[in-house]
PDB file of C-alpha atoms in Angstrom:
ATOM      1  CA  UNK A   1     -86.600  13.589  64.782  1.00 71.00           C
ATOM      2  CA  UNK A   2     -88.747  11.891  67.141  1.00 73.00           C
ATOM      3  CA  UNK A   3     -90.380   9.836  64.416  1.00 84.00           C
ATOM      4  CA  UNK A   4     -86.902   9.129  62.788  1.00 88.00           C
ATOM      5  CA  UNK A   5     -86.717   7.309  65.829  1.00 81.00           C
ATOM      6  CA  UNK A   6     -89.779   5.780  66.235  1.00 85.00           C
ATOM      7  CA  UNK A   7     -89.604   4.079  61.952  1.00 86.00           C
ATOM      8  CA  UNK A   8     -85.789   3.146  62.944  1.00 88.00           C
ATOM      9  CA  UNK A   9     -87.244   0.690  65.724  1.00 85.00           C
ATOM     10  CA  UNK A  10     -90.365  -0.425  63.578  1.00 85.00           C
ATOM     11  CA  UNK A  11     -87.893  -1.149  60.851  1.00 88.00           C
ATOM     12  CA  UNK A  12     -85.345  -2.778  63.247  1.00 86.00           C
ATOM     13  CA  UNK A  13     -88.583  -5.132  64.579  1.00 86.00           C
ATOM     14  CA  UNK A  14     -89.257  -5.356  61.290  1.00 86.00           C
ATOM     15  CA  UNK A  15     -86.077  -7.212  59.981  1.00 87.00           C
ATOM     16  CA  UNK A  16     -85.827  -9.276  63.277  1.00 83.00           C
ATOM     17  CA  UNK A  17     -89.455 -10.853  62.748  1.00 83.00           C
ATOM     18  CA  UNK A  18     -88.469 -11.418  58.956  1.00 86.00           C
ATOM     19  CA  UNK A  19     -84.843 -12.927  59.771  1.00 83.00           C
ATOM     20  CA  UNK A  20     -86.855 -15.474  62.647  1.00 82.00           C
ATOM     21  CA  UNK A  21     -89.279 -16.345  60.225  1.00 78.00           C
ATOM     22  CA  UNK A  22     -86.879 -17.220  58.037  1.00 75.00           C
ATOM     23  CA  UNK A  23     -85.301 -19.445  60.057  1.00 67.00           C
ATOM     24  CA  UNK A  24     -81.680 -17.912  59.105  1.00 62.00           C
ATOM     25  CA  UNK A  25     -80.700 -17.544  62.488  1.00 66.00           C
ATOM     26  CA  UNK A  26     -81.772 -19.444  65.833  1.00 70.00           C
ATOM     27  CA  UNK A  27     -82.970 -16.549  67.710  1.00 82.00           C
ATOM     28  CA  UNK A  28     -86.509 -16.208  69.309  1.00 86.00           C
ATOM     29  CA  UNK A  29     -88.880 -14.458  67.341  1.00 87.00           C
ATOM     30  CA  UNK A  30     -90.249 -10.800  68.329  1.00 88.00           C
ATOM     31  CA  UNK A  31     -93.497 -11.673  69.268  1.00 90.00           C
ATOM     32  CA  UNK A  32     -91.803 -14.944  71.862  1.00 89.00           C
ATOM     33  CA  UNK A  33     -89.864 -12.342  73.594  1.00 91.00           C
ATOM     34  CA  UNK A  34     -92.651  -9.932  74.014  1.00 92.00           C
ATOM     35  CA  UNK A  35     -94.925 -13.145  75.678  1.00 93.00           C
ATOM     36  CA  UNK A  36     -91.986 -13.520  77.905  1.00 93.00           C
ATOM     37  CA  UNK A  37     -91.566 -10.165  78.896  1.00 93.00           C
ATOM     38  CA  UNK A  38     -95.437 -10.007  79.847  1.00 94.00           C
ATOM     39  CA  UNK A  39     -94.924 -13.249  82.073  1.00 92.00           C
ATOM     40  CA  UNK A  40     -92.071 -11.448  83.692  1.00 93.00           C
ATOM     41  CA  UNK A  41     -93.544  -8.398  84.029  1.00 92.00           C
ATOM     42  CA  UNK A  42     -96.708 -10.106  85.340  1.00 93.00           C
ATOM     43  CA  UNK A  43     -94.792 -12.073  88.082  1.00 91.00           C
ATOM     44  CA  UNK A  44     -92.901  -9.022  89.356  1.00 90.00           C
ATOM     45  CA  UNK A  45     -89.322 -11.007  88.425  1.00 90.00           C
ATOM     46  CA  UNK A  46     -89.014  -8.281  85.598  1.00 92.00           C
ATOM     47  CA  UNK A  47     -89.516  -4.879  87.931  1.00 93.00           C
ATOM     48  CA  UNK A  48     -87.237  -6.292  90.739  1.00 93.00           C
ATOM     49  CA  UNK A  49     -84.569  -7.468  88.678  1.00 92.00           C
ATOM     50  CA  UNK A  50     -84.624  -4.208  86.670  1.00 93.00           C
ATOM     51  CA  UNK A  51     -84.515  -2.456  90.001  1.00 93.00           C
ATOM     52  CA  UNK A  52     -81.939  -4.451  91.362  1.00 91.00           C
ATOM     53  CA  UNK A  53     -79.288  -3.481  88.251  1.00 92.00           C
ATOM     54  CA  UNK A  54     -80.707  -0.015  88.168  1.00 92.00           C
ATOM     55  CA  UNK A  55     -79.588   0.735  91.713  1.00 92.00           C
ATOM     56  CA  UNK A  56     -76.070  -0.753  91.422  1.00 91.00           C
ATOM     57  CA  UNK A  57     -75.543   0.956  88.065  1.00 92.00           C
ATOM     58  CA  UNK A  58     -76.466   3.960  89.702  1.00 92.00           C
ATOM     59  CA  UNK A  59     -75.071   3.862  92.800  1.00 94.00           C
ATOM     60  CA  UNK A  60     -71.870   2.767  91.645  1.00 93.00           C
ATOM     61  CA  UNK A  61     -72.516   5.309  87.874  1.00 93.00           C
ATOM     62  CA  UNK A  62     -73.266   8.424  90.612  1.00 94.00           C
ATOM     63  CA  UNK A  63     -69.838   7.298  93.379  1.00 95.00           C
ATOM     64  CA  UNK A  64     -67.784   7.113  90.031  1.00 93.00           C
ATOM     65  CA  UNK A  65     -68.788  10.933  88.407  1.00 93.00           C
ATOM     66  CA  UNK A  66     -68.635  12.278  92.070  1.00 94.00           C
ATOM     67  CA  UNK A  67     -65.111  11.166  92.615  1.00 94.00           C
ATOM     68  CA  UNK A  68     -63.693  12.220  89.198  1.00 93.00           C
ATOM     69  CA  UNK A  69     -64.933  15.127  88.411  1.00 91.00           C
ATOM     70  CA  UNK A  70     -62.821  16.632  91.283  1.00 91.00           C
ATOM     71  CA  UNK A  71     -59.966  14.845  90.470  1.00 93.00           C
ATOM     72  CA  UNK A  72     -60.240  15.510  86.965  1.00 91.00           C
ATOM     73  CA  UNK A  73     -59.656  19.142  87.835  1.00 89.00           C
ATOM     74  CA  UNK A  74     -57.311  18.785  90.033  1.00 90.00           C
ATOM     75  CA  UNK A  75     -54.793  16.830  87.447  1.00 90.00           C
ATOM     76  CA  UNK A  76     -55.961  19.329  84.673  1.00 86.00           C
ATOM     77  CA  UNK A  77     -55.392  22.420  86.962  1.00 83.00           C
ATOM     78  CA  UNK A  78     -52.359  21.516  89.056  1.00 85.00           C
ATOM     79  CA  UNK A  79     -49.167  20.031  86.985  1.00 87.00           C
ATOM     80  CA  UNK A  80     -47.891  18.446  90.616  1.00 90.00           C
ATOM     81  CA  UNK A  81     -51.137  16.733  90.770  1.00 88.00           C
ATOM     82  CA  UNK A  82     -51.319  15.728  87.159  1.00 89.00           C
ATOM     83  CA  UNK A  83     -47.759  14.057  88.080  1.00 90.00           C
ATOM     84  CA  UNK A  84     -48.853  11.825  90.870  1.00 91.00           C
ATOM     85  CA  UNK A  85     -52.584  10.761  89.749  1.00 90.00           C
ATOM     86  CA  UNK A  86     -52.082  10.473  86.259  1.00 89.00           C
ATOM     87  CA  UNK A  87     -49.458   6.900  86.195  1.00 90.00           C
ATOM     88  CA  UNK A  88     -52.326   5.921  88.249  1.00 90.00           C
ATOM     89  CA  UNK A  89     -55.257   6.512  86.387  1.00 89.00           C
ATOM     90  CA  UNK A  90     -53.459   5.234  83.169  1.00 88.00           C
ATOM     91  CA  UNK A  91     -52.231   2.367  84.871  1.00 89.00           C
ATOM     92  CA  UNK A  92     -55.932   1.225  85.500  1.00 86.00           C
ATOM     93  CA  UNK A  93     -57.386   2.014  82.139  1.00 85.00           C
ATOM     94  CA  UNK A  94     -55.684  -0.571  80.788  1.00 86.00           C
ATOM     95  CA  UNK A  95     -56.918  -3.027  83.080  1.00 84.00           C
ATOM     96  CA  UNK A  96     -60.765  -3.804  81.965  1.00 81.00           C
ATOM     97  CA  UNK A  97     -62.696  -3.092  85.068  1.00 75.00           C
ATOM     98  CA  UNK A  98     -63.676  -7.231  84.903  1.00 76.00           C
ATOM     99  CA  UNK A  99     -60.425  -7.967  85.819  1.00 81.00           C
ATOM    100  CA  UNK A 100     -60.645  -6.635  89.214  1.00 83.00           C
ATOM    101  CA  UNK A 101     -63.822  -9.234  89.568  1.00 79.00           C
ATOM    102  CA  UNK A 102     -61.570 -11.666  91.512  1.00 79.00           C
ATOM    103  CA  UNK A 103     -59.566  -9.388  93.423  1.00 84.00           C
ATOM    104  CA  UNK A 104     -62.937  -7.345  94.065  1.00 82.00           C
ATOM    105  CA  UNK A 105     -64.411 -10.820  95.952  1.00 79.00           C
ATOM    106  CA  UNK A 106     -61.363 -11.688  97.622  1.00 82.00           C
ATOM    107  CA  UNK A 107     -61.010  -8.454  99.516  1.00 85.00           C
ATOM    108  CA  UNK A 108     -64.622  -7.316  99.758  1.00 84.00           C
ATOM    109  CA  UNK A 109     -66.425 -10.177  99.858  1.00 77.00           C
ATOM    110  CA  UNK A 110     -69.590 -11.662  98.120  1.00 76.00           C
ATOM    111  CA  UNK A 111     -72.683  -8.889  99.405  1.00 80.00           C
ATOM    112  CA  UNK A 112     -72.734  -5.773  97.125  1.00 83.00           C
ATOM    113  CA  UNK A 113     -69.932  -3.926  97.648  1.00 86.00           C
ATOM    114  CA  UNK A 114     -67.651  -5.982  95.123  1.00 86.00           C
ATOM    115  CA  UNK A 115     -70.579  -5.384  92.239  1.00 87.00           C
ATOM    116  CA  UNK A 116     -70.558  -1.536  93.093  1.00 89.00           C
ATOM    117  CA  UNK A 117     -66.761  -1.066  93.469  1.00 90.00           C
ATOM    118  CA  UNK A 118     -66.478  -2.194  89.941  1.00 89.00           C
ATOM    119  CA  UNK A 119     -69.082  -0.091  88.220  1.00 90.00           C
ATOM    120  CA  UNK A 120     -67.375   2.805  90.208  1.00 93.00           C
ATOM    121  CA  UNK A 121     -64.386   2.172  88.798  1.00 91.00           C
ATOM    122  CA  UNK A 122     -65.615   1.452  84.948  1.00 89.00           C
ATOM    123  CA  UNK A 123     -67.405   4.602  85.313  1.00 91.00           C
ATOM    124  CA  UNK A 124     -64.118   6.681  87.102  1.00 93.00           C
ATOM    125  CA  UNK A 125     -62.034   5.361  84.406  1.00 89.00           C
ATOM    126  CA  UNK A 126     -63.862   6.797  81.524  1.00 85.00           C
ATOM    127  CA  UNK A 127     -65.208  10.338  83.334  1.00 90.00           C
ATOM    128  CA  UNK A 128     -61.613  11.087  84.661  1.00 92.00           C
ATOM    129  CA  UNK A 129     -60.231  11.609  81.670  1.00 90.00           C
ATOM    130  CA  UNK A 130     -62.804  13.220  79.735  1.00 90.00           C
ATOM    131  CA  UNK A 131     -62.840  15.961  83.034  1.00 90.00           C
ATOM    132  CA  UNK A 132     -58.921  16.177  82.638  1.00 90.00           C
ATOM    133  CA  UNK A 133     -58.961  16.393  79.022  1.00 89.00           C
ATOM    134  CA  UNK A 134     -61.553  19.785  78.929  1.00 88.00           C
ATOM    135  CA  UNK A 135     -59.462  21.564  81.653  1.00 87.00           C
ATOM    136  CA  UNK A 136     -55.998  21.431  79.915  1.00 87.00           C
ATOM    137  CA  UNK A 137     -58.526  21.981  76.332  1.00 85.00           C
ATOM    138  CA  UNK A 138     -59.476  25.481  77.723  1.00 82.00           C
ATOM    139  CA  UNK A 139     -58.073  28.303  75.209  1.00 81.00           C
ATOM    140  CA  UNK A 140     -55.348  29.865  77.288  1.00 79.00           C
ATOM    141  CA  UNK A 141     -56.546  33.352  75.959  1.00 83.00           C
ATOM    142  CA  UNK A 142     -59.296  33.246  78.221  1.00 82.00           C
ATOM    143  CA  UNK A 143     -57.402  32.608  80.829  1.00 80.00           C
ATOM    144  CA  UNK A 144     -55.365  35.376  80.258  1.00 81.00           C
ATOM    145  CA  UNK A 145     -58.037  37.893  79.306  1.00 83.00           C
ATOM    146  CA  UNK A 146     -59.257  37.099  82.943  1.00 82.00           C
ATOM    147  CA  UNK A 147     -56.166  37.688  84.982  1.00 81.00           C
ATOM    148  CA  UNK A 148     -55.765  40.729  82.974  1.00 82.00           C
ATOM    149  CA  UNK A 149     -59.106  41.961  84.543  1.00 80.00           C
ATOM    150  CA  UNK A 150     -58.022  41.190  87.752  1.00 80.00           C
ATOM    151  CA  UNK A 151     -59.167  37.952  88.553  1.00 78.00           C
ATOM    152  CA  UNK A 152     -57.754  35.670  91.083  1.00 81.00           C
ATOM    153  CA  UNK A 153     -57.688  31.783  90.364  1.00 76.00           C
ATOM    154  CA  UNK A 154     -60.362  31.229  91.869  1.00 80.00           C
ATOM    155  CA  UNK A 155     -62.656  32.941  89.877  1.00 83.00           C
ATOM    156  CA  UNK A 156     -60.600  32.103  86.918  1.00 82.00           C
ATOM    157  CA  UNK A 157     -61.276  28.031  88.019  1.00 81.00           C
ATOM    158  CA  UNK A 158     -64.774  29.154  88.674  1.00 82.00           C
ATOM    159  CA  UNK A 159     -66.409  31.628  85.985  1.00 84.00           C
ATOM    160  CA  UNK A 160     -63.770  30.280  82.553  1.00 85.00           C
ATOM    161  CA  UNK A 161     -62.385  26.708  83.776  1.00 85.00           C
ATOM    162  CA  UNK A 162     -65.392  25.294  84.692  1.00 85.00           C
ATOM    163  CA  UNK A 163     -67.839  26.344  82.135  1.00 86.00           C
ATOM    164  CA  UNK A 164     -65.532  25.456  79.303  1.00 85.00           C
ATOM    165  CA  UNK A 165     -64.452  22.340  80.396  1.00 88.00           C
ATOM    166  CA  UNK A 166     -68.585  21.129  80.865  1.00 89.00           C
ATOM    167  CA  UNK A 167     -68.754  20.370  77.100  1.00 89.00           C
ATOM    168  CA  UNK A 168     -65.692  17.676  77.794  1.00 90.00           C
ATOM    169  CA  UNK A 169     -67.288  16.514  81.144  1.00 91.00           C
ATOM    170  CA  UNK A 170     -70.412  15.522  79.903  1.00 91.00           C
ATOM    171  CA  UNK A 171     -69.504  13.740  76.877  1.00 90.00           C
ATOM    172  CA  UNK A 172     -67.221  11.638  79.860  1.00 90.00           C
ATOM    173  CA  UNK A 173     -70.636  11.137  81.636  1.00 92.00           C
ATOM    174  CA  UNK A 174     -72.252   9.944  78.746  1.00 92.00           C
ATOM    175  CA  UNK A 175     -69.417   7.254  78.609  1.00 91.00           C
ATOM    176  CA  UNK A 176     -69.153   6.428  81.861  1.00 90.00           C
ATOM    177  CA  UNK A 177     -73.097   5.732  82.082  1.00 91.00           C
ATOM    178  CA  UNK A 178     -72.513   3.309  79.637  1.00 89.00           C
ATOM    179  CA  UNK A 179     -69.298   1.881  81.094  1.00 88.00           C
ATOM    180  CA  UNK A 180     -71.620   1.357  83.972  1.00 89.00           C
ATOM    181  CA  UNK A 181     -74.213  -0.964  82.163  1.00 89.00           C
ATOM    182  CA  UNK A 182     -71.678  -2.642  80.019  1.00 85.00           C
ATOM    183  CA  UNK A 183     -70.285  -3.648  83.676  1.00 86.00           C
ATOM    184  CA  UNK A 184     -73.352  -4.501  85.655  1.00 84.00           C
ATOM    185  CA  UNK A 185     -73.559  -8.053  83.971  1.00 81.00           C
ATOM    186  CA  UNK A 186     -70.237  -9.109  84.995  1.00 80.00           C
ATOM    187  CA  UNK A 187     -70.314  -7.329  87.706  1.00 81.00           C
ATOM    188  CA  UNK A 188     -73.502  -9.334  88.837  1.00 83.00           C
ATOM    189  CA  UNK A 189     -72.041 -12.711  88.433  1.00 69.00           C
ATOM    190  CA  UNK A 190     -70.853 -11.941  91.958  1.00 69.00           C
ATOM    191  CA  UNK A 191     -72.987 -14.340  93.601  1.00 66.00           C
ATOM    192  CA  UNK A 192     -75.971 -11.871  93.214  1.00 75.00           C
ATOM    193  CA  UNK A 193     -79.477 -13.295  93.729  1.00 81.00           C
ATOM    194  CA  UNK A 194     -81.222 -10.712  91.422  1.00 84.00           C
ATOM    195  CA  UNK A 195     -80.619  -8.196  88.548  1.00 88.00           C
ATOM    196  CA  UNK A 196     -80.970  -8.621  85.006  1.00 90.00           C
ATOM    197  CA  UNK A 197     -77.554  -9.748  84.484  1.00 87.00           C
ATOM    198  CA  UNK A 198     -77.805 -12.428  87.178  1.00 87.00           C
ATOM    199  CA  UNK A 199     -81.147 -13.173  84.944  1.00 90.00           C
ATOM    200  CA  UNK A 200     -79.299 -13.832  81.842  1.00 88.00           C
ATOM    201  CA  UNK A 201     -76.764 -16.200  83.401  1.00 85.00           C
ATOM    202  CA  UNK A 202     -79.826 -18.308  84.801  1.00 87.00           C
ATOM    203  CA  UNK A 203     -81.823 -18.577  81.597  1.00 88.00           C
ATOM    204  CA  UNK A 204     -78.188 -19.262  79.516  1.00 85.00           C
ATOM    205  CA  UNK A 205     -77.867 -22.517  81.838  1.00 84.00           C
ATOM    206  CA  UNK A 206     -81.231 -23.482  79.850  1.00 84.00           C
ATOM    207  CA  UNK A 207     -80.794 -21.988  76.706  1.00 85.00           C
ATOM    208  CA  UNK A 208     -83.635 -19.662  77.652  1.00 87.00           C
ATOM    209  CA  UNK A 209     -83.072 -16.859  74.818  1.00 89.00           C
ATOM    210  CA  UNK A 210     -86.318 -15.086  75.233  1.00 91.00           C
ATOM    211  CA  UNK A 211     -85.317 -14.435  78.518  1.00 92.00           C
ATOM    212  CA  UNK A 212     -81.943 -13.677  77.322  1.00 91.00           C
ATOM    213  CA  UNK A 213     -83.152 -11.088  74.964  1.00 92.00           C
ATOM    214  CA  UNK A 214     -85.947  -9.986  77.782  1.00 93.00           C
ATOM    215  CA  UNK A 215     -83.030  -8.739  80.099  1.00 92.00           C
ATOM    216  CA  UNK A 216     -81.010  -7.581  76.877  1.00 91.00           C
ATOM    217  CA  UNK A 217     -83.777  -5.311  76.043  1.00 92.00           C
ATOM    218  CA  UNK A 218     -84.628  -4.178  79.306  1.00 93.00           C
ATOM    219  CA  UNK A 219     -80.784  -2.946  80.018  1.00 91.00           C
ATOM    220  CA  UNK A 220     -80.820  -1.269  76.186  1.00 90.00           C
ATOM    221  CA  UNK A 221     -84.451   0.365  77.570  1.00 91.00           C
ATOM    222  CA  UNK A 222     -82.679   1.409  81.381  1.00 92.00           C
ATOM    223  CA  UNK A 223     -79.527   2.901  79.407  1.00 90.00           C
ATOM    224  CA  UNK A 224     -81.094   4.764  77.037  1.00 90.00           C
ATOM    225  CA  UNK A 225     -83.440   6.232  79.219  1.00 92.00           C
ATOM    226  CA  UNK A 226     -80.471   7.665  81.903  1.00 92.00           C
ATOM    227  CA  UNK A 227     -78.847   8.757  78.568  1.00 91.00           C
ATOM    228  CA  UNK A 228     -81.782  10.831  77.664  1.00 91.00           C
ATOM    229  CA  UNK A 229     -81.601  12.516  81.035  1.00 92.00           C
ATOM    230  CA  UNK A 230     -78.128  13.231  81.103  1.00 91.00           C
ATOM    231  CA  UNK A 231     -78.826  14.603  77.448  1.00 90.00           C
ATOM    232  CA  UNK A 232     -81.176  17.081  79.020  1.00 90.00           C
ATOM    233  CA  UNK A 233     -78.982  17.847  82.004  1.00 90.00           C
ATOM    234  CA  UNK A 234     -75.885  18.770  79.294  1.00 87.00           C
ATOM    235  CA  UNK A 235     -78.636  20.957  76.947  1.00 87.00           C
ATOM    236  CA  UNK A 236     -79.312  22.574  80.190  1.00 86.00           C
ATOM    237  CA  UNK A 237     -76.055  23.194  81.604  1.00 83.00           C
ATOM    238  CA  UNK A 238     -73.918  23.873  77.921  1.00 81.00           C
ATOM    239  CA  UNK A 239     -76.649  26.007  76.546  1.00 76.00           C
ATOM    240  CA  UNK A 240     -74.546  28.866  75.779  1.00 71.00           C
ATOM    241  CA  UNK A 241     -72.721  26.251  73.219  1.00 70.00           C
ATOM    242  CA  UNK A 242     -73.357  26.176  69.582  1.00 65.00           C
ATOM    243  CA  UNK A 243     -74.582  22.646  68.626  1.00 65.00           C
ATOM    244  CA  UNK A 244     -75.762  21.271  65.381  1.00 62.00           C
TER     245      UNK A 244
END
């Protein structure tokens, strides 16, 4: 599989060097962008911008799962709950989190809490549901065979709500993580000073598209990387499942 991968990017190089060459399209050719990524890389602009999106996706990726996870369960488990959060979280799923951008400097100003506030919620939004969805999903025969041995709900939520529902709250992680990145540019045009979306937004003022593509790549390299892990953590957790 691994080398699957590996042709799939050589060809994908492949086409982008022949398509530049050509001149079909006005794009910078592979080997520009890789020059540019070295100078980056080489004046430390590269590492702290990267660093600078990587901790806002994360910090506002990790305050988003944290928060609906629990809440998740609590509208999937509790109808009375499900009554009073769910308007709500509908309500804001239709609003794309970019939306809030104006509202988000108004009331919290221009320092870093606006940028994080709406990565939370574009990660919330789309981990919410996905926890919601696996809790009312669970086969109700389970949860019967369980009070029939005596178990309390407790240990019903615990040892057959839980587990069953992780298959559902994964896949939400996995979509929230990208919700995340697909925010962080936006989200950066908050009168940040750094990050790789901030980066983009300078070298667009100069039609700069190696550096363009430079911070494209790099967010396509940060993504899929956190993916990865939060493929392992879901192998790890759902092993009991049967998977293709």
């Amino acid at each position: 599989m691994l080398m699957i991968n590996i042709v799939a990017v050589v060809f994908g190089i492949s086409m982008w060097a022949l398509v530049t060459a050509y001149g079909v399209v006005g794009l910078p050719t592979p080997l520009a962008v890789a020059r540019q990524a070295v100078i980056q890389a080489q004046s430390g602009l590269l590492w702290s911008d990267a660093l600078a999106s990587l901790g806002r996706v994360f910090t506002g990726f990790a305050l988003g799962i944290l928060v609906a996870i629990p809440v998740g369960f609590l509208m999937g488990w509790y109808k009375v709950a499900r009554a009073i959060i769910e308007p709500y979280v509908q309500f804001f799923r239709t609003i794309p989190p970019l939306a809030i951008i104006p509202l988000a400097i108004v009331t919290m100003g221009i320092d870093e809490t606006p940028k994080i506030f709406v990565i939370f919620l574009a990660s919330f939004l789309s981990s919410v549901v996905a926890t919601y969805q696996g809790v009312i999903s669970v086969d109700r025969t389970m949860i019967n065979a369980a009070r029939v041995l005596g178990a309390n709900d407790f240990t019903i939520f615990r040892r057959v709500i839980v587990p069953a529902s992780l298959p559902y709250i994964m896949v939400g992680v996995r979509i929230g993580l990208g919700s995340s990145w697909s925010t962080v540019v936006a989200a950066e045009l908050i009168a940040a000073q750094s990050g790789l979306g901030f980066r983009m937004q300078q070298a667009q003022l100069y039609y700069d598209l190696a550096t363009i593509f430079v911070s494209l790549i790099s967010i396509g390299i940060l993504g899929l990387i956190m993916d990865r892990i939060v493929m392992a953590i879901d192998s790890v957790l759902t092993a009991w499942q049967e998977k293709l």
